[in-house]
Coordinates of C-alpha atoms and ligand atoms in Angstrom, one line a residue:
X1 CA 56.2 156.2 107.2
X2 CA 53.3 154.5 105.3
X3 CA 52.1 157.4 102.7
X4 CA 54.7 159.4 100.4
X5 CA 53.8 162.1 98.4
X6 CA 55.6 163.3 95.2
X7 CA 55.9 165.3 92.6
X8 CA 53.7 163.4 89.5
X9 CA 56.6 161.4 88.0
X10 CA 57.5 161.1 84.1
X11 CA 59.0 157.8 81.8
X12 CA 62.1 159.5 80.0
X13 CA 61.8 156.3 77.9
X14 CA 58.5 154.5 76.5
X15 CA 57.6 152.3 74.1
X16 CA 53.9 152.9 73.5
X17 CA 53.5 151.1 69.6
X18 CA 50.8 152.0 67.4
X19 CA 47.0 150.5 67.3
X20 CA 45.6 148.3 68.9
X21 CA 48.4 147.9 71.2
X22 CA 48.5 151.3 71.8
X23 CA 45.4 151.6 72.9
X24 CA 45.3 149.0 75.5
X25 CA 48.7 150.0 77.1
X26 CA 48.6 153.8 76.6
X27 CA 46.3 154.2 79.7
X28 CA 48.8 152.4 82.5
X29 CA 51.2 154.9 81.6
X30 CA 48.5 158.1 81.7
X31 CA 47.3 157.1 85.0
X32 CA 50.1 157.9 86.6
X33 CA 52.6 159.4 84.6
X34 CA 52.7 163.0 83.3
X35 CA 55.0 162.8 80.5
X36 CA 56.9 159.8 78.4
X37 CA 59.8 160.3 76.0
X38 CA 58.1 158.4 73.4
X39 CA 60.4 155.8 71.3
X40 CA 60.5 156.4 67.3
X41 CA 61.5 152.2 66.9
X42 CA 57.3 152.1 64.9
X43 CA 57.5 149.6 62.1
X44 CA 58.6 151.9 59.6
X45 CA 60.4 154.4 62.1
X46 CA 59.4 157.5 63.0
X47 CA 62.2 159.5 61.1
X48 CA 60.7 162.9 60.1
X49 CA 58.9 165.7 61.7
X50 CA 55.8 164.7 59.6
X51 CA 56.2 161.1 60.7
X52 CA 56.5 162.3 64.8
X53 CA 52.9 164.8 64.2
X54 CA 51.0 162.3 62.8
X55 CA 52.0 159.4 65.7
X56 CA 51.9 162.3 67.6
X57 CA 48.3 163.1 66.6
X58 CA 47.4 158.7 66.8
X59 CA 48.6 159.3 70.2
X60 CA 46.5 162.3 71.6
X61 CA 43.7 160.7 69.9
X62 CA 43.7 157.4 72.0
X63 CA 44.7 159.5 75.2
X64 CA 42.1 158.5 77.9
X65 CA 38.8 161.1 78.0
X66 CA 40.4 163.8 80.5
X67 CA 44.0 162.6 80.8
X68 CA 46.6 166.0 80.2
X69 CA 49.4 163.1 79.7
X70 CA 52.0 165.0 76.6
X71 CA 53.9 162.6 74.6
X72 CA 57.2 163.8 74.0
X73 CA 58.2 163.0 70.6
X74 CA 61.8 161.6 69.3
X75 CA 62.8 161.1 65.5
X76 CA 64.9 158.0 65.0
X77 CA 68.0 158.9 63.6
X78 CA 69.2 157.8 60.0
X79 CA 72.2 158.0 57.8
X80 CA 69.4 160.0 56.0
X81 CA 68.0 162.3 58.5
X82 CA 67.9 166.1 56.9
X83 CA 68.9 168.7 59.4
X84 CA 66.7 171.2 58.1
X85 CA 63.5 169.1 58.4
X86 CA 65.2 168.1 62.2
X87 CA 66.0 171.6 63.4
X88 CA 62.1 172.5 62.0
X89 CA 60.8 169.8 64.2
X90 CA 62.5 170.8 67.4
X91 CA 62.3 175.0 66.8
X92 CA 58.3 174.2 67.4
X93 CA 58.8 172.1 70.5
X94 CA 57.2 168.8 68.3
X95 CA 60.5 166.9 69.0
X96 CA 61.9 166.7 72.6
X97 CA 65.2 164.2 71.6
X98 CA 66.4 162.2 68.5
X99 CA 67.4 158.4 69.0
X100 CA 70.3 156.7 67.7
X101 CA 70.0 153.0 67.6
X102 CA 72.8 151.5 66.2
X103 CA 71.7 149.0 63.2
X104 CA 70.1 145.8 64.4
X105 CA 70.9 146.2 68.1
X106 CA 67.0 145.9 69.0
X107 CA 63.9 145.5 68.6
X108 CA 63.0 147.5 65.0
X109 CA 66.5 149.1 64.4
X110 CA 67.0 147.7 61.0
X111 CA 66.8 151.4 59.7
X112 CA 70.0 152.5 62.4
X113 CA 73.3 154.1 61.6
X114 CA 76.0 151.8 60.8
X115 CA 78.5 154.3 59.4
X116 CA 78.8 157.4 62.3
X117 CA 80.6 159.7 59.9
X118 CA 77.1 160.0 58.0
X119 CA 75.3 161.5 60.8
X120 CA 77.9 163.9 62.1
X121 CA 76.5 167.1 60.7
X122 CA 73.1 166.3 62.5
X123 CA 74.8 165.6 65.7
X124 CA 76.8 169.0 65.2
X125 CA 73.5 170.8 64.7
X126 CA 72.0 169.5 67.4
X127 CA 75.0 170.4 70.1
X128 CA 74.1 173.6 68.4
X129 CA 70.6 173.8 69.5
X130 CA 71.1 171.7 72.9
X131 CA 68.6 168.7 71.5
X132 CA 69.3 165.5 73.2
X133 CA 71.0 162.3 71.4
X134 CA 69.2 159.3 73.1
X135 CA 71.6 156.5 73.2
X136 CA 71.1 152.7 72.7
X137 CA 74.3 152.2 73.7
X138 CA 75.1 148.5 72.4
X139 CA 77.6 147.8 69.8
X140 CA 76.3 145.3 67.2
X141 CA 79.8 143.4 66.4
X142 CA 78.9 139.3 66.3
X143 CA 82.3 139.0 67.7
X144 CA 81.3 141.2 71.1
X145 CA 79.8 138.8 73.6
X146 CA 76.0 140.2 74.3
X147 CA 77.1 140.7 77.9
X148 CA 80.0 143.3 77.0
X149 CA 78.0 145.0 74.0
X150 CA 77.6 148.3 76.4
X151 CA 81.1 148.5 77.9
X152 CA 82.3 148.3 74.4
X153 CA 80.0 150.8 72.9
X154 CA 80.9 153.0 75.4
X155 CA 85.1 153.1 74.2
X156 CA 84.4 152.5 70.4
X157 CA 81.4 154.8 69.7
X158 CA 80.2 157.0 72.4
X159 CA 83.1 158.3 73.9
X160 CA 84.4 159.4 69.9
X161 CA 81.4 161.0 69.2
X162 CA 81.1 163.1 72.9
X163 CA 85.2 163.7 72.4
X164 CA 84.0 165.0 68.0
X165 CA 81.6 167.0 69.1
X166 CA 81.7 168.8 72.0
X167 CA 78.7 169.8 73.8
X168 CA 76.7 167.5 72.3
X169 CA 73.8 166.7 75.1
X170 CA 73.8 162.9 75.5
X171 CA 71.4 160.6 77.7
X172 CA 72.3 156.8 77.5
X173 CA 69.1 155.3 77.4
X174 CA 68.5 152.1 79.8
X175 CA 72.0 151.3 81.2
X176 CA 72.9 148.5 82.9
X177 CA 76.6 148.2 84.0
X178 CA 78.5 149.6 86.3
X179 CA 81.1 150.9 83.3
X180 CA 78.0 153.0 82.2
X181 CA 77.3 154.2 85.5
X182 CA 80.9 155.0 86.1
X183 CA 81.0 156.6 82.6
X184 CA 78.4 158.7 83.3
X185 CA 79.5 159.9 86.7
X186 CA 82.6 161.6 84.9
X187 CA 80.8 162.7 82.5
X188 CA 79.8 166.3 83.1
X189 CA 76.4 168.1 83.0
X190 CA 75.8 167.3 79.3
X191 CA 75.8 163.5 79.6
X192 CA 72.9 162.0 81.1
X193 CA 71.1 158.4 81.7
X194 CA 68.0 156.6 82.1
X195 CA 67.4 153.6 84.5
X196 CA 64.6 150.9 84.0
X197 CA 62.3 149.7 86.3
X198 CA 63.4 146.1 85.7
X199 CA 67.1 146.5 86.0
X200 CA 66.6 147.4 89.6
X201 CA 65.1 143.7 90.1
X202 CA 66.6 141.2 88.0
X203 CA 70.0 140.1 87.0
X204 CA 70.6 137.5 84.6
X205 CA 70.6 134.9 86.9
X206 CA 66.6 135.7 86.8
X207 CA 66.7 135.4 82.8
X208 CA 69.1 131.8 82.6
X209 CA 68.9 129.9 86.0
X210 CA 66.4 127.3 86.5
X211 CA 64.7 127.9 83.4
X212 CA 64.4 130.2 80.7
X213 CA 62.4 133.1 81.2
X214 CA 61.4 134.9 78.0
X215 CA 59.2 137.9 79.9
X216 CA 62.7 138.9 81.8
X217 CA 64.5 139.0 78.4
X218 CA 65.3 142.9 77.2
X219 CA 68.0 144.3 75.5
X220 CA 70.2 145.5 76.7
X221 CA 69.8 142.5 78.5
X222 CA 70.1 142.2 82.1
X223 CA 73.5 141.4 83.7
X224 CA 75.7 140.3 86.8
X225 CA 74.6 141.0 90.5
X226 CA 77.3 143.9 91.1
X227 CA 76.0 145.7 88.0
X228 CA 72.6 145.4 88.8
X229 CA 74.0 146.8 92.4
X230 CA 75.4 149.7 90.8
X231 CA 72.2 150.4 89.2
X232 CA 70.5 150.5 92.3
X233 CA 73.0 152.9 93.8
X234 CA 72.6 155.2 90.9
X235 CA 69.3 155.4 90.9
X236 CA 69.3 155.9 95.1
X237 CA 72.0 158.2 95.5
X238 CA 72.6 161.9 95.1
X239 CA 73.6 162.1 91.3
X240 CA 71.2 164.1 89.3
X241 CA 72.3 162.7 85.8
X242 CA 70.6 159.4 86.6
X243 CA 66.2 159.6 86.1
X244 CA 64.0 157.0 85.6
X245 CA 63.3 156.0 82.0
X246 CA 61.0 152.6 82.2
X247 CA 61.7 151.1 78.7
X248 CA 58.6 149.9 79.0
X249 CA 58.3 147.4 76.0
X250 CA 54.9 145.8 75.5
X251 CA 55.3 142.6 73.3
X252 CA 52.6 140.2 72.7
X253 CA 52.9 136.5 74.8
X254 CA 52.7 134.9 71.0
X255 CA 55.7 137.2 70.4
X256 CA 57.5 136.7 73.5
X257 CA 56.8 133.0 73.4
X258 CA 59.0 131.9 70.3
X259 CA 62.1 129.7 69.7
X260 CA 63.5 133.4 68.7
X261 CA 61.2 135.5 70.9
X262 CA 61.2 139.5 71.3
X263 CA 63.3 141.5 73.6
X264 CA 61.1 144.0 76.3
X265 CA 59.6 143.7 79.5
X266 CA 56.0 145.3 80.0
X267 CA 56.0 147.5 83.6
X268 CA 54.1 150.4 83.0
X269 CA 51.0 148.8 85.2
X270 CA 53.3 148.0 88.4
X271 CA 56.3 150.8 87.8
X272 CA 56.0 153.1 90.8
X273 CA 54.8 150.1 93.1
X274 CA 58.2 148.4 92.2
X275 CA 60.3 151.3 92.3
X276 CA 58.8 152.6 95.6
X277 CA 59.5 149.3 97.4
X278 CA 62.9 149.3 95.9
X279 CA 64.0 152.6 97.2
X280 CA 62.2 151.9 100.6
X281 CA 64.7 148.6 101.2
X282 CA 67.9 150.8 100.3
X283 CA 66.6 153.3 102.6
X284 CA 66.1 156.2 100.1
X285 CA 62.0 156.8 99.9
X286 CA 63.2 160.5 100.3
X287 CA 65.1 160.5 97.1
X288 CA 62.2 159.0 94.8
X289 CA 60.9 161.8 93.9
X290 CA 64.6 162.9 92.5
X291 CA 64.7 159.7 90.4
X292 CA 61.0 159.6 89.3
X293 CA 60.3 163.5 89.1
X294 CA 63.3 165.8 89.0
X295 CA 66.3 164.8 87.3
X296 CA 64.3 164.1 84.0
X297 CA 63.2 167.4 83.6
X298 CA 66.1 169.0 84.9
X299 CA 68.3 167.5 82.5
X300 CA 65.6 168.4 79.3
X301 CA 65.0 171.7 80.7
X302 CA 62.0 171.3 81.5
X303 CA 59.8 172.2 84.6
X304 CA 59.0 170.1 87.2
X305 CA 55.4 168.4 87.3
X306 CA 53.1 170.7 89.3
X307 CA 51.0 168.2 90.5
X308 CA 51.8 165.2 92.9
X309 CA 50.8 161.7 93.5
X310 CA 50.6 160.1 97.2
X311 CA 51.4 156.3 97.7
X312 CA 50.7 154.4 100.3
X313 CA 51.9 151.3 102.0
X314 CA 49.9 148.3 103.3
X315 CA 48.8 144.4 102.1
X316 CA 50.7 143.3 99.3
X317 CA 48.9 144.9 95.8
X318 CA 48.3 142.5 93.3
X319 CA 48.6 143.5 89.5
X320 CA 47.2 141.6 86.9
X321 CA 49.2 139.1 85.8
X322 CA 48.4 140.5 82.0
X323 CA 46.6 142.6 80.0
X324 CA 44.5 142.1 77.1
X325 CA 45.0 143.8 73.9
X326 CA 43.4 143.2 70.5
X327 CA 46.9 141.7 69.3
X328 CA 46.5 139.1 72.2
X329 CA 47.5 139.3 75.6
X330 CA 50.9 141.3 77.5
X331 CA 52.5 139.6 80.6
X332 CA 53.3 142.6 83.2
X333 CA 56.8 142.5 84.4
X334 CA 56.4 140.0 87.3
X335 CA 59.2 141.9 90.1
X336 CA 59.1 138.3 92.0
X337 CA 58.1 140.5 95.7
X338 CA 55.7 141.5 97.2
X339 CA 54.9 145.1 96.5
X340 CA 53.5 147.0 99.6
X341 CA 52.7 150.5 97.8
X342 CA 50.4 151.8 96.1
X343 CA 49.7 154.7 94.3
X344 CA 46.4 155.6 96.1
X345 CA 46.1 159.9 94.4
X346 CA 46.2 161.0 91.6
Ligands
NCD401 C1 62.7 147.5 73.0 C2 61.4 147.2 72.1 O1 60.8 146.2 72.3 O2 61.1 148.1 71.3 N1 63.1 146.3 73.6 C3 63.8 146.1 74.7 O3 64.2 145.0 75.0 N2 64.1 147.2 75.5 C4 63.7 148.2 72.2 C5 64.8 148.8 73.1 O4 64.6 149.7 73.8 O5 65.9 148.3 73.0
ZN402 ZN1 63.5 151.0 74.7

């Protein structure tokens, strides 16, 4: 087989920022994608309906000439989020999901919940109206080793708030252990999660052996082999709750490049030539389209894309090694293989 044709994929989970970075990564994702879950983690957070129609608007506006790519908007959740001006914002379809960072887990998540008792009546309303928590599911504890900060989260805070408030819809965003994959297996048709491109490539050995390297640094960060296996198998297999969310997370090199540099790896150029050649060595090019097209909106609800985009195999593609923004320049997540497919329709 040397072309594959699919449903137009979507990003269940994007970091596009605001201005001139915006503007210079926005287009990798249009070109291919049809929708992105956009993240709220701006510099202040998006937090109220206004806030998510006016980046909203920013967005649209810097859309390429043509493009019918819909942002799908989240509010980040606060211990002062007001569940009138929430509910408001999803009865007129301007808010897709809400996202809960816990405080200082990530990038921009100073303004997170550190007491989960605060936000408990804005979980219950949205069980009520079947809006999606988004999950950075990462405990924050200086006494949890980095490397167990999901398997943790996953006893102290997640399971508590499923078992509190039942029928809350829940998608952990960017997992990357087997413990979440395993967590989410049992889970049920409310609980859902997104996989990243990169986690599908690297482990940590990538990050720490033979050299630091700050452009395979994400949070959560990227861990053992067998996890990383498990993620593959996820992602390839038959179980709908797992769809591709890319976590694409432009930083600038300046930014990346630091004694303390910035977590997020930049793939919305290369995404579907990576993921392709990925499924194609585990033998599942026939369940792409599941990961990449119809598990995301089957989970929000939403239809399928209409349209379809054909890839096809041949030399090895070569994607620019960056791309130039009027911040400075973004390294693109290198996948360290050759990638054999491209996307050739749109
Ligand atoms: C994201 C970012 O840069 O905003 N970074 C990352 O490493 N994934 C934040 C996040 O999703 O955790
Ligand atoms: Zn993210």
């Amino acid at each position: 087989m040397d072309t594959l044709t699919i449903r137009r994929p979507d990003d269940w989970h994007l970091h596009l920022r605001d201005g001139a970075m915006m503007r210079a990564v926005l287009p990798e994702t249009t070109r291919h994608f049809a929708r992105a879950i956009i993240m709220p983690n701006l510099v202040p957070p998006v937090v109220t309906g206004a806030d998510a129609a006016d980046y909203r608007d920013r967005i649209l506006s810097a859309k390429p000439r043509g493009s019918k790519f819909q942002p799908l908007m989240t509010l980040y959740l606060t211990e002062e989020t007001q569940v009138g001006d929430l509910r408001a914002a999803a009865e007129i379809g301007l808010i897709t999901a809400v996202k809960l960072y816990p405080a200082g887990a990530t990038t921009n998540s100073a303004s997170g919940v550190k007491d989960f008792t605060k936000v408990k009546r804005v979980l219950e309303n949205m069980a009520q109206i079947g809006l999606p928590l988004l999950v950075h599911g990462e405990v924050t504890d200086p006494d949890i080793d980095i490397f167990d900060r999901e398997a943790v989260f996953i006893d102290r805070v997640l399971d508590p708030i499923r078992r509190d408030i039942p029928g809350l819809r829940v998608v952990m965003e960017h997992v990357t252990t087997s413990d979440a994959v395993d967590y989410v297996r049992a889970g049920g048709p409310d609980l859902a999660a997104t996989i990243t491109t990169h986690h599908l490539v690297i482990n940590r050995n990538h990050i720490l052996a033979g050299g630091i390297r700050p452009h395979y640094y994400c949070l959560p960060v990227a861990k053992r082999e067998t996890h990383r296996r498990a993620l593959v198998a996820a992602a390839t297999g038959t179980d709908t709750a797992f769809f591709l969310g890319t976590d694409s997370a432009p930083h600038t090199d300046t930014a990346k490049l630091q004694p303390c540099g910035c977590a997020g790896c930049f793939t919305a150029p290369n995404t579907l030539s990576i993921l392709t050649e990925v499924f194609e060595q585990h033998g599942a090019l026939d369940r792409l389209e599941n990961f990449t097209s119809l598990n995301g909106p089957a989970f929000y609800r939403l239809p399928a894309n209409d349209d379809t985009i054909t890839l096809r195999k041949g030399e090895p593609v070569s994607y620019p090694a960056k791309i130039d923004t009027d911040d400075g320049p973004v390294t693109v997540f290198d996948p360290g293989m050759p990638l054999h497919w491209r996307v050739i329709e749109d």
